[in-house]
Amino acid sequence: MSYQKIIKNLSPSEKIQLMEELWDEIRSDNEYSTPAWHGDVLKERDEALSNGEIGNRDWKIAKEDIRNSLS
């Protein structure tokens, strides 16, 4: 059975629990580290938000916009 089929059969709370366990596993993996550029991008975006250069949006609207841009 594929992972997709297994995941589709999970309840929302089980899916969240699975995500948390996956992230814990990734974080504890000594072979994985966040790339340096990622911290730089986050810092730049935080500064741009603080300076009013960019704003934030509701996550539901942002997801819808992303989906629309991909189709």
XYZ file of C-alpha atoms in Angstrom:
71
model
C 0.000 0.000 0.000
C 1.322 3.441 -0.878
C 1.882 6.136 1.720
C -0.790 8.272 0.058
C -3.444 5.610 0.599
C -2.404 5.171 4.215
C -2.426 8.919 4.864
C -5.844 9.387 3.253
C -7.287 6.938 5.764
C -5.940 8.830 8.784
C -8.049 11.238 10.793
C -6.952 14.900 10.866
C -5.502 14.466 14.362
C -3.604 11.347 13.264
C -2.201 13.267 10.282
C -0.960 16.041 12.569
C 0.582 13.504 14.915
C 2.320 11.832 11.955
C 3.701 15.184 10.762
C 5.019 15.956 14.244
C 6.710 12.566 14.443
C 8.242 13.007 10.975
C 9.617 16.451 11.873
C 11.037 15.082 15.122
C 12.744 12.334 13.148
C 14.143 14.798 10.605
C 15.415 17.109 13.355
C 17.142 14.256 15.161
C 18.837 13.086 11.949
C 22.428 14.270 12.232
C 22.878 14.082 8.463
C 20.298 16.806 7.847
C 20.921 20.451 8.555
C 19.123 23.545 7.422
C 21.045 25.248 4.627
C 22.662 28.564 5.574
C 20.751 30.427 2.856
C 17.477 29.481 4.542
C 18.323 31.535 7.626
C 19.336 34.445 5.402
C 16.019 34.351 3.526
C 14.038 34.229 6.770
C 15.989 37.185 8.160
C 15.421 39.215 4.980
C 11.696 38.480 5.007
C 11.399 39.343 8.701
C 13.139 42.673 8.096
C 10.937 43.396 5.067
C 7.841 42.662 7.144
C 9.063 44.892 9.975
C 9.818 47.708 7.514
C 6.387 47.444 5.905
C 7.879 46.415 2.559
C 5.767 43.260 2.577
C 2.681 42.191 4.450
C 1.253 38.954 5.673
C -1.832 37.172 4.435
C -4.319 34.688 5.732
C -2.929 31.187 5.158
C -6.132 29.914 3.542
C -6.038 32.713 0.970
C -2.318 32.224 0.349
C -2.805 28.473 -0.243
C -5.637 29.183 -2.665
C -3.487 31.672 -4.578
C -0.621 29.155 -4.753
C -2.926 26.432 -6.036
C -4.393 28.794 -8.638
C -0.940 29.819 -9.839
C 0.012 26.158 -10.365
C -3.040 25.210 -12.393
